[in-house]
Structures are given as structure tokens and as C-alpha cells.
Coordinates of C-alpha atoms in Angstrom, one line a residue:
M27 CA 0.0 0.0 0.0
Y28 CA 1.3 3.4 -1.0
N29 CA 2.1 5.8 1.9
P30 CA 2.5 9.4 0.7
L31 CA 4.4 10.3 3.9
S32 CA 7.2 8.1 2.7
D33 CA 8.0 10.7 0.1
I34 CA 8.7 13.4 2.7
D35 CA 11.8 13.5 4.8
I36 CA 10.8 14.1 8.4
K37 CA 13.5 16.8 8.6
D38 CA 11.7 18.8 5.9
I39 CA 8.5 18.9 7.8
E40 CA 7.8 22.2 9.6
N41 CA 4.3 21.7 10.8
I42 CA 1.5 19.1 10.8
T43 CA -2.1 20.2 11.3
V44 CA -5.0 17.8 11.9
L45 CA -8.4 19.3 11.2
K46 CA -10.7 17.9 13.8
G47 CA -14.0 19.1 12.5
G48 CA -15.8 21.5 10.2
N49 CA -13.7 20.4 7.2
S50 CA -16.5 20.1 4.6
T51 CA -14.6 22.4 2.2
Y52 CA -12.7 19.3 1.1
G53 CA -16.0 17.7 0.1
T54 CA -15.8 14.1 -1.0
K55 CA -12.1 14.0 -0.2
G56 CA -12.5 14.6 3.5
A57 CA -14.4 11.5 4.9
N58 CA -11.3 10.1 6.5
G59 CA -10.1 13.5 8.0
V60 CA -7.7 16.1 6.8
I61 CA -4.0 16.3 7.6
Q62 CA -2.1 19.4 6.4
I63 CA 1.7 19.1 6.1
T64 CA 3.8 22.2 5.7
T65 CA 7.4 21.7 4.6
S66 CA 10.1 24.1 5.8
R67 CA 11.1 27.3 4.0
S68 CA 13.9 29.8 4.4
Q69 CA 13.2 32.1 7.3
E70 CA 16.5 34.0 7.1
L71 CA 18.3 35.9 4.4
A72 CA 21.8 34.7 5.4
T73 CA 23.0 31.5 3.8
R74 CA 22.8 28.5 6.1
I75 CA 24.0 25.0 5.6
D76 CA 22.8 22.0 7.6
F77 CA 24.2 18.5 7.3
A78 CA 23.1 15.4 9.2
A79 CA 24.4 11.8 8.9
Y80 CA 23.5 8.8 11.0
G81 CA 23.8 5.1 10.7
G82 CA 22.4 2.1 12.5
Y83 CA 22.8 -1.6 12.8
N84 CA 19.8 -3.9 12.2
F85 CA 20.1 -6.9 14.4
A86 CA 18.7 -10.2 13.1
P87 CA 15.5 -11.0 15.0
T88 CA 15.6 -13.5 17.9
K89 CA 15.0 -16.9 16.3
L90 CA 11.8 -18.7 17.2
P91 CA 12.4 -22.1 19.0
V92 CA 11.8 -25.0 16.7
L93 CA 12.6 -28.7 16.9
Q94 CA 16.1 -30.0 16.3
A95 CA 16.7 -32.8 13.7
G96 CA 16.5 -35.6 16.3
D97 CA 13.2 -34.4 17.9
Y98 CA 11.7 -33.6 14.5
R99 CA 12.5 -37.2 13.3
I100 CA 10.7 -38.6 16.3
L101 CA 7.7 -36.4 15.8
L102 CA 7.6 -37.3 12.1
S103 CA 7.7 -41.0 13.0
E104 CA 4.7 -40.6 15.3
L105 CA 2.7 -38.7 12.6
L106 CA 3.4 -41.3 10.0
K107 CA 2.1 -44.0 12.4
T108 CA -1.2 -42.1 12.5
K109 CA -1.4 -42.6 8.8
G110 CA -1.3 -46.4 9.2
L111 CA 2.4 -47.0 8.4
S112 CA 4.1 -49.8 10.3
A113 CA 7.5 -49.3 12.0
D114 CA 9.2 -51.3 9.2
E115 CA 7.6 -49.2 6.5
I116 CA 8.6 -46.0 8.3
A117 CA 12.2 -47.2 8.7
D118 CA 12.4 -47.9 4.9
L119 CA 11.5 -44.3 4.0
P120 CA 14.5 -42.5 2.4
Y121 CA 14.5 -39.8 5.0
M122 CA 14.3 -42.3 7.9
V123 CA 17.0 -44.7 6.8
D124 CA 20.0 -44.6 9.2
R125 CA 22.4 -46.7 7.0
I126 CA 25.3 -44.6 5.7
S127 CA 25.6 -46.9 2.7
E128 CA 22.3 -45.5 1.4
G129 CA 22.9 -43.0 -1.4
D130 CA 20.8 -40.2 0.1
Y131 CA 22.0 -40.7 3.7
Y132 CA 23.9 -37.3 3.8
N133 CA 21.0 -35.4 2.3
Y134 CA 18.7 -36.5 5.2
H135 CA 21.1 -36.5 8.1
N136 CA 21.8 -32.8 8.9
N137 CA 20.8 -30.3 11.6
T138 CA 20.1 -27.2 9.6
D139 CA 19.1 -24.0 11.2
W140 CA 16.9 -22.6 8.4
Q141 CA 16.2 -19.4 10.2
N142 CA 19.9 -18.7 10.4
Q143 CA 20.1 -19.3 6.6
V144 CA 17.6 -16.6 5.7
L145 CA 18.0 -14.0 8.4
N146 CA 21.0 -11.7 8.8
S147 CA 22.1 -8.5 10.5
S148 CA 22.7 -5.4 8.3
Y149 CA 23.5 -1.7 8.3
N150 CA 21.3 1.3 7.6
S151 CA 22.4 4.9 7.0
N152 CA 20.9 8.3 6.2
Y153 CA 22.5 11.4 4.9
Y154 CA 20.8 14.8 4.7
L155 CA 22.0 18.2 3.4
K156 CA 20.0 21.4 3.5
V157 CA 20.9 24.9 2.2
T158 CA 18.7 27.9 2.9
G159 CA 19.2 31.6 2.2
G160 CA 18.2 34.4 -0.1
D161 CA 17.7 38.2 -0.2
N162 CA 14.8 40.7 -0.1
I163 CA 13.4 39.5 -3.4
A164 CA 13.9 35.7 -3.3
K165 CA 14.4 33.1 -0.6
Y166 CA 15.1 29.4 -1.1
A167 CA 15.4 26.1 0.7
L168 CA 17.1 23.1 -1.0
S169 CA 17.4 19.7 0.7
L170 CA 19.0 16.5 -0.5
G171 CA 18.8 13.1 1.1
Y172 CA 20.0 9.5 0.7
L173 CA 18.7 6.5 2.7
T174 CA 19.9 2.9 2.6
N175 CA 18.6 0.0 4.7
G176 CA 19.9 -3.5 4.4
G177 CA 16.9 -5.2 6.1
V178 CA 17.0 -8.4 8.2
L179 CA 16.1 -10.8 5.4
K180 CA 18.9 -11.8 3.2
N181 CA 18.9 -10.0 -0.2
A182 CA 16.0 -7.6 0.8
D183 CA 17.2 -4.0 0.9
L184 CA 16.1 -0.5 0.1
N185 CA 17.8 2.6 -1.4
K186 CA 16.1 6.0 -1.6
Y187 CA 17.2 9.4 -3.0
Q188 CA 15.2 12.5 -2.6
M189 CA 15.3 16.2 -3.3
R190 CA 13.1 19.1 -2.2
F191 CA 13.2 22.8 -3.3
N192 CA 11.0 25.5 -1.8
G193 CA 11.3 29.1 -3.0
D194 CA 9.6 32.4 -2.3
L195 CA 9.6 35.4 -4.7
Q196 CA 8.5 39.0 -4.2
L197 CA 7.6 39.8 -7.8
S198 CA 6.1 43.2 -7.0
K199 CA 4.7 45.1 -4.2
K200 CA 1.4 43.3 -4.5
L201 CA 2.4 40.0 -6.3
T202 CA 4.2 37.2 -4.6
A203 CA 5.0 33.7 -5.8
S204 CA 6.2 30.5 -4.2
V205 CA 7.5 27.3 -5.7
N206 CA 7.6 23.8 -4.3
L207 CA 9.4 20.9 -6.0
G208 CA 10.0 17.4 -4.8
L209 CA 11.7 14.3 -6.4
V210 CA 12.0 10.9 -4.9
S211 CA 13.7 7.8 -6.4
M212 CA 13.5 4.5 -4.7
T213 CA 14.9 1.0 -5.5
Q214 CA 13.8 -2.0 -3.4
N215 CA 14.7 -5.7 -3.6
L216 CA 11.4 -7.5 -2.7
L217 CA 10.8 -10.6 -0.8
E218 CA 7.7 -11.8 1.1
Q219 CA 8.6 -10.8 4.6
G220 CA 6.0 -12.6 6.7
G221 CA 2.7 -14.4 6.7
E222 CA 2.2 -17.9 5.5
G223 CA 3.1 -17.5 1.9
V224 CA 4.6 -20.3 -0.1
L225 CA 7.3 -17.9 -1.3
S226 CA 8.1 -16.4 2.1
P227 CA 11.7 -17.4 3.2
L228 CA 10.9 -16.6 6.8
S229 CA 7.7 -18.7 6.9
L230 CA 9.4 -21.6 5.1
S231 CA 12.3 -21.5 7.5
L232 CA 9.9 -22.3 10.4
I233 CA 8.4 -25.4 8.8
K234 CA 11.2 -26.8 6.7
S235 CA 12.6 -30.1 8.1
P236 CA 15.9 -29.5 10.0
F237 CA 17.4 -32.8 8.9
L238 CA 17.5 -31.7 5.3
S239 CA 20.5 -29.9 3.8
V240 CA 20.7 -26.5 2.1
N241 CA 22.9 -27.9 -0.7
V242 CA 22.8 -31.2 -2.5
R243 CA 25.2 -33.8 -0.9
D244 CA 26.5 -36.9 -2.7
H245 CA 26.8 -40.5 -1.3
E246 CA 30.2 -39.6 0.3
G247 CA 28.9 -36.5 2.1
V248 CA 30.6 -34.0 -0.3
T249 CA 28.5 -30.8 -0.5
S250 CA 27.6 -29.6 -4.0
P251 CA 27.3 -25.9 -4.9
N252 CA 23.8 -26.7 -6.2
L253 CA 20.9 -26.0 -3.8
S254 CA 18.6 -28.7 -2.7
G255 CA 15.2 -28.9 -4.4
F256 CA 11.8 -28.9 -2.7
D257 CA 11.3 -31.9 -0.4
S258 CA 8.8 -34.8 -0.4
F259 CA 6.5 -32.7 1.8
R260 CA 6.3 -30.1 -1.0
V261 CA 8.1 -27.5 1.0
S262 CA 10.4 -25.2 -0.9
N263 CA 14.0 -24.6 -0.1
P264 CA 14.0 -21.2 1.8
V265 CA 17.6 -20.5 0.7
A266 CA 16.7 -21.0 -3.0
I267 CA 14.0 -18.3 -2.7
A268 CA 16.1 -15.9 -0.6
N269 CA 19.1 -16.2 -3.0
N270 CA 17.6 -16.9 -6.4
M271 CA 14.2 -15.3 -6.5
Q272 CA 14.3 -11.9 -8.1
G273 CA 11.9 -9.1 -7.1
K274 CA 12.9 -5.5 -7.8
N275 CA 10.8 -2.4 -7.5
K276 CA 11.9 0.9 -9.0
S277 CA 9.8 4.0 -8.5
Y278 CA 10.0 7.7 -9.2
R279 CA 7.8 10.5 -8.0
F280 CA 7.9 14.1 -9.0
T281 CA 5.7 16.7 -7.3
G282 CA 5.6 20.4 -8.2
A283 CA 3.4 23.4 -7.2
V284 CA 3.5 27.0 -8.1
K285 CA 1.5 29.6 -6.1
F286 CA 0.7 33.2 -7.0
N287 CA -0.9 35.6 -4.6
Y288 CA -2.1 39.1 -5.6
Q289 CA -3.2 41.7 -3.1
L290 CA -6.0 43.6 -4.8
N291 CA -6.4 46.1 -1.9
N292 CA -6.3 46.1 1.9
D293 CA -9.2 43.7 2.2
F294 CA -9.2 41.5 -1.0
S295 CA -6.7 39.2 -2.4
I296 CA -6.7 36.4 -5.0
K297 CA -4.5 33.3 -5.0
T298 CA -4.0 30.4 -7.4
I299 CA -2.0 27.2 -7.1
F300 CA -1.0 25.0 -10.0
G301 CA 0.2 21.5 -9.0
L302 CA 1.6 18.6 -10.9
T303 CA 2.4 15.0 -9.9
F304 CA 4.0 12.3 -11.9
D305 CA 4.6 8.8 -10.7
K306 CA 6.3 5.8 -12.4
M307 CA 6.8 2.4 -11.0
Q308 CA 8.4 -0.7 -12.5
E309 CA 8.3 -4.0 -10.8
D310 CA 9.9 -7.2 -12.1
V311 CA 9.6 -10.7 -10.4
F312 CA 11.1 -14.1 -11.2
V313 CA 10.5 -17.3 -9.2
P314 CA 13.0 -20.0 -10.2
E315 CA 12.3 -23.7 -10.8
S316 CA 15.3 -24.9 -8.8
G317 CA 14.4 -25.5 -5.2
V318 CA 10.8 -24.2 -5.4
V319 CA 7.5 -26.1 -5.5
P320 CA 5.8 -25.8 -8.9
D321 CA 2.6 -23.9 -9.1
T322 CA -0.6 -25.3 -10.5
L323 CA -2.3 -23.2 -13.2
S324 CA -5.8 -23.9 -14.7
S325 CA -4.3 -25.6 -17.8
A326 CA -0.7 -26.4 -16.9
V327 CA 2.0 -26.7 -14.2
A328 CA 4.2 -23.7 -13.8
F329 CA 7.8 -24.6 -12.9
N330 CA 9.3 -21.1 -13.0
R331 CA 7.3 -17.9 -13.1
S332 CA 8.1 -14.4 -14.2
G333 CA 6.1 -11.2 -13.9
S334 CA 6.4 -7.5 -14.9
N335 CA 4.3 -4.6 -14.0
M336 CA 4.6 -0.9 -14.9
A337 CA 2.3 1.8 -13.6
R338 CA 2.3 5.5 -14.4
Y339 CA 0.2 8.2 -12.7
F340 CA -0.2 11.8 -13.8
S341 CA -2.2 14.5 -11.9
F342 CA -2.8 18.2 -12.6
Y343 CA -4.3 20.3 -9.7
N344 CA -5.5 23.9 -9.5
N345 CA -6.9 25.8 -6.5
T346 CA -8.0 29.3 -7.1
A347 CA -9.7 31.5 -4.5
L348 CA -10.8 35.1 -3.8
S349 CA -10.2 36.0 -0.2
Y350 CA -11.6 38.8 2.0
N351 CA -9.9 39.6 5.3
K352 CA -11.2 42.4 7.5
S353 CA -10.9 43.6 11.1
F354 CA -13.6 45.8 12.7
N355 CA -12.9 48.0 15.7
N356 CA -10.0 45.7 16.7
N357 CA -12.6 43.3 18.2
H358 CA -14.2 41.6 15.2
K359 CA -12.3 39.7 12.5
L360 CA -13.9 38.2 9.4
Q361 CA -12.2 36.0 6.7
V362 CA -14.1 34.7 3.7
D363 CA -12.7 32.4 0.9
L364 CA -14.6 31.6 -2.2
G365 CA -12.9 29.4 -4.7
Y366 CA -12.7 26.1 -6.5
R367 CA -10.3 23.1 -6.7
F368 CA -9.9 21.0 -9.8
E369 CA -8.0 17.7 -10.4
N370 CA -7.4 15.9 -13.6
N371 CA -5.9 12.4 -13.1
K372 CA -4.7 9.7 -15.4
F373 CA -3.4 6.3 -14.6
E374 CA -1.9 3.6 -16.9
N375 CA -0.9 0.1 -16.0
E376 CA 0.6 -2.7 -18.1
Y377 CA 1.4 -6.1 -16.7
G378 CA 2.6 -9.5 -18.0
H379 CA 3.0 -13.0 -16.5
G380 CA 5.2 -15.7 -18.0
Y381 CA 5.7 -19.3 -17.2
N382 CA 8.1 -22.1 -17.9
S383 CA 11.1 -20.5 -19.6
A384 CA 13.7 -22.9 -20.8
T385 CA 16.0 -22.4 -17.8
D386 CA 16.2 -20.2 -14.7
E387 CA 18.7 -18.0 -16.6
F388 CA 15.8 -16.7 -18.8
V389 CA 14.0 -14.4 -16.3
S390 CA 11.8 -12.1 -18.6
V391 CA 8.1 -12.6 -19.4
G392 CA 8.9 -12.9 -23.1
M393 CA 11.0 -16.0 -22.5
G394 CA 8.1 -18.0 -21.1
N395 CA 5.8 -20.4 -22.9
A396 CA 3.7 -18.4 -25.4
L397 CA 0.6 -20.5 -24.7
L398 CA 0.7 -19.7 -21.0
R399 CA 1.7 -16.1 -21.3
Q400 CA -0.8 -13.5 -19.8
V401 CA -0.7 -9.8 -20.6
G402 CA -3.1 -7.0 -19.7
G403 CA -3.4 -3.6 -18.3
A404 CA -5.7 -0.7 -17.4
D405 CA -6.1 2.9 -18.5
G406 CA -8.0 5.2 -16.1
K407 CA -9.0 8.8 -16.2
W408 CA -11.0 10.8 -13.7
N409 CA -11.8 14.4 -12.9
W410 CA -12.8 16.2 -9.7
L411 CA -14.2 19.7 -9.3
N412 CA -14.8 21.2 -5.8
T413 CA -16.3 24.7 -5.4
Y414 CA -16.2 26.0 -1.8
L415 CA -17.1 28.8 0.5
H416 CA -15.3 29.2 3.8
A417 CA -16.0 31.9 6.4
D418 CA -14.3 32.5 9.8
Y419 CA -15.6 35.0 12.3
S420 CA -14.1 35.9 15.7
I421 CA -14.9 38.3 18.5
R422 CA -12.1 39.6 20.7
D423 CA -10.2 36.4 19.9
K424 CA -12.5 34.6 22.4
Y425 CA -15.6 33.6 20.4
F426 CA -15.2 31.8 17.1
L427 CA -17.6 30.7 14.4
S428 CA -16.7 28.9 11.2
A429 CA -19.1 28.0 8.3
N430 CA -18.3 26.1 5.2
A431 CA -20.1 24.8 2.1
A432 CA -18.8 22.7 -0.8
A433 CA -20.2 21.2 -4.0
D434 CA -18.3 18.4 -5.5
G435 CA -18.6 16.9 -9.0
S436 CA -16.7 13.9 -10.2
S437 CA -16.5 11.8 -13.3
R438 CA -16.8 8.8 -11.0
F439 CA -20.4 9.5 -10.0
G440 CA -23.2 7.7 -11.7
K441 CA -25.5 9.9 -13.9
Q442 CA -28.5 8.5 -12.1
A443 CA -27.2 9.1 -8.5
P444 CA -30.3 9.9 -6.4
D445 CA -28.6 12.5 -4.1
G446 CA -27.1 15.8 -4.8
F447 CA -28.0 18.0 -7.7
N448 CA -27.4 17.8 -11.5
F449 CA -25.5 20.5 -13.4
G450 CA -24.3 20.1 -16.9
G451 CA -25.1 16.4 -16.9
V452 CA -22.8 15.8 -13.8
K453 CA -24.0 15.0 -10.3
F454 CA -22.7 17.2 -7.5
A455 CA -22.5 16.4 -3.8
L456 CA -23.4 19.1 -1.3
N457 CA -21.3 19.2 1.9
P458 CA -22.1 21.8 4.6
S459 CA -20.4 22.3 8.0
I460 CA -20.4 24.7 10.9
A461 CA -18.1 25.0 13.9
A462 CA -18.0 27.1 17.0
G463 CA -15.4 27.7 19.8
W464 CA -15.1 29.5 23.1
L465 CA -11.7 30.3 24.5
I466 CA -12.7 30.2 28.2
S467 CA -9.2 31.0 29.4
S468 CA -9.4 34.5 27.9
E469 CA -12.4 35.5 29.9
D470 CA -12.0 38.1 32.7
F471 CA -13.3 35.7 35.3
F472 CA -10.5 33.3 34.5
A473 CA -7.7 35.8 34.9
N474 CA -6.8 34.6 38.4
V475 CA -6.5 31.0 37.5
K476 CA -2.8 30.9 37.0
F477 CA -2.2 27.3 36.3
V478 CA -4.4 27.2 33.2
D479 CA -2.7 28.5 30.1
N480 CA -5.4 27.5 27.6
L481 CA -8.9 26.2 27.9
K482 CA -11.1 26.0 24.9
L483 CA -14.6 24.5 24.3
R484 CA -15.6 23.7 20.8
A485 CA -18.4 22.0 18.8
S486 CA -18.8 21.2 15.2
Y487 CA -21.1 19.5 12.7
S488 CA -19.9 18.6 9.2
R489 CA -21.0 16.5 6.2
V490 CA -18.0 15.0 4.3
G491 CA -17.8 12.4 1.6
N492 CA -15.7 9.7 0.0
D493 CA -15.4 9.6 -3.8
D494 CA -13.0 6.6 -3.9
I495 CA -15.6 4.4 -5.6
G496 CA -13.7 3.3 -8.7
N497 CA -13.1 5.2 -11.9
Y498 CA -15.6 3.3 -14.0
T499 CA -17.6 1.3 -11.5
A500 CA -20.8 3.3 -12.4
R501 CA -20.3 2.4 -16.1
Q502 CA -20.1 -0.9 -18.0
Y503 CA -16.7 -1.8 -19.3
Y504 CA -14.8 -4.7 -20.9
V505 CA -11.5 -6.4 -20.0
S506 CA -9.0 -8.4 -22.0
Q507 CA -8.7 -12.2 -21.7
N508 CA -6.3 -14.7 -23.1
L509 CA -7.6 -17.9 -24.7
V510 CA -5.3 -20.4 -26.4
S511 CA -2.6 -17.7 -27.0
S512 CA -5.3 -15.3 -28.5
Q513 CA -6.4 -12.1 -26.9
G514 CA -10.0 -11.0 -26.7
I515 CA -12.3 -8.9 -24.6
V516 CA -15.1 -9.9 -22.2
R517 CA -17.5 -8.0 -20.1
G518 CA -15.7 -6.9 -16.9
N519 CA -18.5 -5.6 -14.6
I520 CA -22.1 -4.8 -14.1
G521 CA -22.3 -1.0 -14.4
N522 CA -24.4 0.8 -11.7
P523 CA -25.5 4.2 -13.0
A524 CA -27.0 5.0 -9.6
L525 CA -23.6 4.7 -7.8
E526 CA -22.7 7.7 -5.8
W527 CA -20.3 9.0 -3.1
E528 CA -20.3 7.8 0.4
H529 CA -21.2 10.5 2.9
T530 CA -20.6 10.9 6.6
D531 CA -22.3 13.2 9.1
Q532 CA -19.9 14.1 11.9
L533 CA -20.9 15.6 15.2
N534 CA -18.2 16.6 17.6
F535 CA -17.9 18.2 21.0
G536 CA -14.4 18.9 22.4
L537 CA -12.3 20.4 25.1
D538 CA -8.7 21.5 24.7
A539 CA -6.6 22.4 27.8
A540 CA -2.9 23.3 28.5
L541 CA -1.8 23.6 32.1
W542 CA 1.2 24.7 34.1
N543 CA 3.1 26.5 31.4
E544 CA 1.9 23.9 28.9
R545 CA 3.7 21.1 30.7
L546 CA 0.4 19.2 30.5
S547 CA -1.8 19.4 27.4
F548 CA -4.8 17.3 26.5
S549 CA -7.9 17.1 24.4
L550 CA -11.2 15.4 25.2
D551 CA -13.7 14.7 22.4
Y552 CA -17.1 13.2 22.1
F553 CA -17.9 12.2 18.5
N554 CA -20.9 10.7 16.8
N555 CA -20.3 9.8 13.1
K556 CA -22.9 8.2 10.8
S557 CA -22.0 7.0 7.3
D558 CA -24.6 6.4 4.7
N559 CA -24.4 5.1 1.1
V560 CA -21.4 3.0 2.1
I561 CA -20.0 1.1 -0.9
T562 CA -20.7 -2.7 -0.7
I563 CA -19.7 -5.5 -3.0
A564 CA -22.9 -7.4 -3.3
P565 CA -22.8 -11.0 -4.7
T566 CA -25.0 -11.9 -7.7
A567 CA -26.8 -15.0 -8.7
E568 CA -24.7 -17.6 -10.6
Y569 CA -26.7 -17.2 -13.8
V570 CA -25.6 -13.6 -14.1
G571 CA -22.1 -14.6 -15.2
L572 CA -20.3 -12.0 -13.0
D573 CA -19.6 -12.5 -9.3
Y574 CA -20.7 -9.1 -7.8
I575 CA -22.2 -5.7 -8.3
V576 CA -21.0 -2.5 -6.5
A577 CA -23.8 -0.6 -4.8
N578 CA -24.5 2.0 -2.1
N579 CA -26.5 -0.3 0.2
S580 CA -24.9 -0.1 3.6
A581 CA -24.6 2.3 6.6
M582 CA -22.4 2.5 9.6
S583 CA -22.3 4.5 12.8
N584 CA -19.4 5.2 15.1
K585 CA -19.5 7.2 18.4
G586 CA -17.5 7.5 21.6
L587 CA -15.0 9.4 23.6
K588 CA -11.4 10.2 22.6
W589 CA -8.7 11.4 25.0
H590 CA -5.3 12.4 23.9

């Protein structure tokens, strides 16, 4: 799962703000809350250089206790008896024979610590360089970073490079501009790192018989450089997977934003932000035949397997708003923002699966058997338009009132969605919110309470939504399918033109406090959230020919107290 925070070096973060309520201006993007991250900018004109370097040592995890070879052999003998085998039949099994003259004696008389074979200690390091400075017209902040982590599984590691540039320009007395650029490049060697997967070296090391050898041994006990194959219990050789399985992920991510702010007069200003995001990911996987249990396909047995996946993502973003900011009699403050946000997104994905190349030296998809080869992909486009009105009003910096309203339109919404309103053939979701606050600690009757630095009571109601319902789920589409080395298309879904956004009504009452010179701070919240039109994957009857249909036919509520 992609984590956007992994693209930001923590040393570049200046501030993180969590919006607790009244965040409906983010419309159908705000159902799971809003987190605003501000990266650092130059605060001084003088040039400043910061450098940081640190390293660490990753200790191999403490090994789990497992049976030694002798105890394992006894347990195995008891299990075989439960299958009805006699003592003589058990003794004649190749892995139970104790006669050195037997050809496979040395392959079955070992005491292998499989966990030790796949786990190792490693090093990690991180280097960071930051340069800030500027003059009265332009200020800049440039940071470079490099991270490497060896991991605790053999041949699983990570390397990451990143760059970030923030600049501020005073273009004229009324016009300012800012630039934010970020670039991240990451290379990772992949292995299944847990669970019960048949390709997980760690999982296999816990169940692999300890009396088996890592490498093939001949009748004289001489160890071959060749790794042992999978055993008669159909358990793969963990070392074969750790050493010979190939899994490499390369990814690049570029983000850029340019912001212009023009002060029309003392009260009005207009701002616009243009943002661009480009992602590219390439992942290649190869599972060898040697030492690994074959996989069973619908029409064949796969001895070795290869896969390739490439994904590209492009997003254009614009946020333009007219702002009004006014103070009245030094007691009243009013701020109003009226604007829109627009996103244009495009996603492309191509993948291929190959099976049974001639040898484990041929690792690409194209080297596999043509009759078994599978190729496909996806091409997705979606747009989002959010118009919003935001107003903040305060009296004497003690009483606060905030009101918001947003209307969201998305290409993902079905044209027959029952809620919202229709404009230009597109359904729009309405999301209002209101919030109020009272800074009790600023009242005159609280002046003598010295140990309380801050005490604020707040309440809010908001309706937010979730438009993550699939790009084409509301429409009917077709997908590619391979049949006897020929490509064709088949129906891929049951379109639901009534599909719409999920929406959540959030009611919140909270208390924020800071005591004894802010040595103790806490927040107490009561929340009551109700979600309607929750997306559900509903099964269909067998005669339909497709397994499910996506619909808004569920609801959920969540309420309680939160202390932090």
C-alpha cells in the first residue's frame, strides 16, 4: 500500500495540522479526515548549511524455538504412524534410513538452522544536506537526502534518493509567488517478509525439516554448490528463494506546485495554485524452478514464473480562490474564501505473466511459454471539481464561528445518482459544515486561574464524503482475456449508473486544555459519526455470469469518547 508520507523526509516537515471538524470544504475527499503538512522554507536571508548523517545496525531478530533434527524425526515418525504405516515401513522411507551406505543418507542427516540461513544483520544509513538563504526578493530552501537500509532478510534491501526545493519570490509590491518541487527515487529488492506465503523465506524456515541440507550432498557427504530442491512434503528450499528469487521495484515520484498571490487592496486578495504530480513504478519478479515447489495453473503446471508490472500516474491540480480579510474595531475579524479546486488524473498500467522459460537463466516474461503467457493492463482517467465557500468570524479572539459549504462533482459519480444535484449532466454532492469555539481562558473571570494556560470549548457538525468508488464502477466496461494464445475482450463488470459518493455526518464536542506553562496538554472529544451510502460489493446469482455488483447499500455509525 502506498504511503504518501514516505515521500517526505521528516527533517523537511515544519508543521503538521490535523483538522478535527468543520472540514467540509474538502468535500468528497474529507471523509477520513484532513492532515495538512507544511514543509520548511527559508526564514532568514543569510545562507545557512545544515548537514546530518547517522547510521544504525539492524540486528537479526531473535529466532523462534523449533525442533532440532532428532526431535523432528521422532515427531515425524509418530505422525506417520497415525497414517497407518508400520514401524518397518517408516524405517524404509528414504529420510528415515540410518544406513550410511544408502545414497541419500547425507541429504537426510543434517541439523540445519533454516532461520539462520535466511536472516541476517545489516546496516542502515541516512545522509541529509539542506541549504537555505536568499535576499529581499527571493528566498530558497534546498534539501538532498539519501537513505539505505539492508533489512534483516537476506537480499532484501532499500535505497532511496530524494530532493526538495522551496522558493519564495517577491515579484512586485502586490504580487508574490512560491515554488515547491520534490523528487523521490527508490529501489527496493522485494521478498515476502512474513505471513504464511509459499514464497516467504521466513515462513518456510519455520516449517522446513531441519534434517534436510541446504545444498545437495553426494553419497560420500561432499557438498555440491547446487541448492537442494523442494522436499517430499512439498516445502520449498528457503535459501533457494532468498538467493535466487528476483523481485525488484523501482519507483520515481515528482511533485511540483507554483502559487501566486495578488493583493487587490487592503481587504481583498486572490490566489491560485498549480500543482503537478508524476509517478512511475516498474516491478519485475522471477521465481526460479530450482528448489521451489511448482505452481498449478488452470491448464498447466508452472515450474518457473516471471512477472512484470509498470504503472504511471499523472495528476494536474488547480486551486483558485478570492479572499476577504477584514478587522472591525479591533474586536471583530472576518475572513471569507470563495474558490474552486480542480483535479485531472490519469493512470496507466501494463502487466505480464510468463511461465516455464527454458532455464532459470531466462527471467523475462517474453522468454516464457507463449501458450501460457498472460498480458493485460488498465487505463483510467477521472476528474474532480470542488467549489467551496469558507468563512471564519471571531470576536475579541475569544468567540469563534466557522461556516463552510462545498459542492463536489466527479466523473466517477453515476449519472442517475439519487442524491445531490445535477449540473451540466454531472452529479454534484453538497457538503455543509459549521463549527464554534469558546476560549474560556481569555475571559476576565478566568484571569486569576494561573495554572491554566489555555482552555477552549468547541463544537462542530460537518458532512463530508468519499469519492473513492472506482473510476468506471458506475459504467459498464470490458477487460482483456487470453484464450489459447489469442487475446480477446469480455465484459468486466455490471455497471451501476446510480452509484454515488459515500457521505458521513460528523458531530463533535471537544475540550482543549494546557496547564502549568503547557507542561500538561490534553484534548477530550465526544464524537458521533454516521456514514450512509457505504460502498458494498454485493454478490449476484450464478446465472448472471459475474460475481458481484458494486452498490451504495450499507450504513455505519461510530460514536464514543477520545482522549489524547
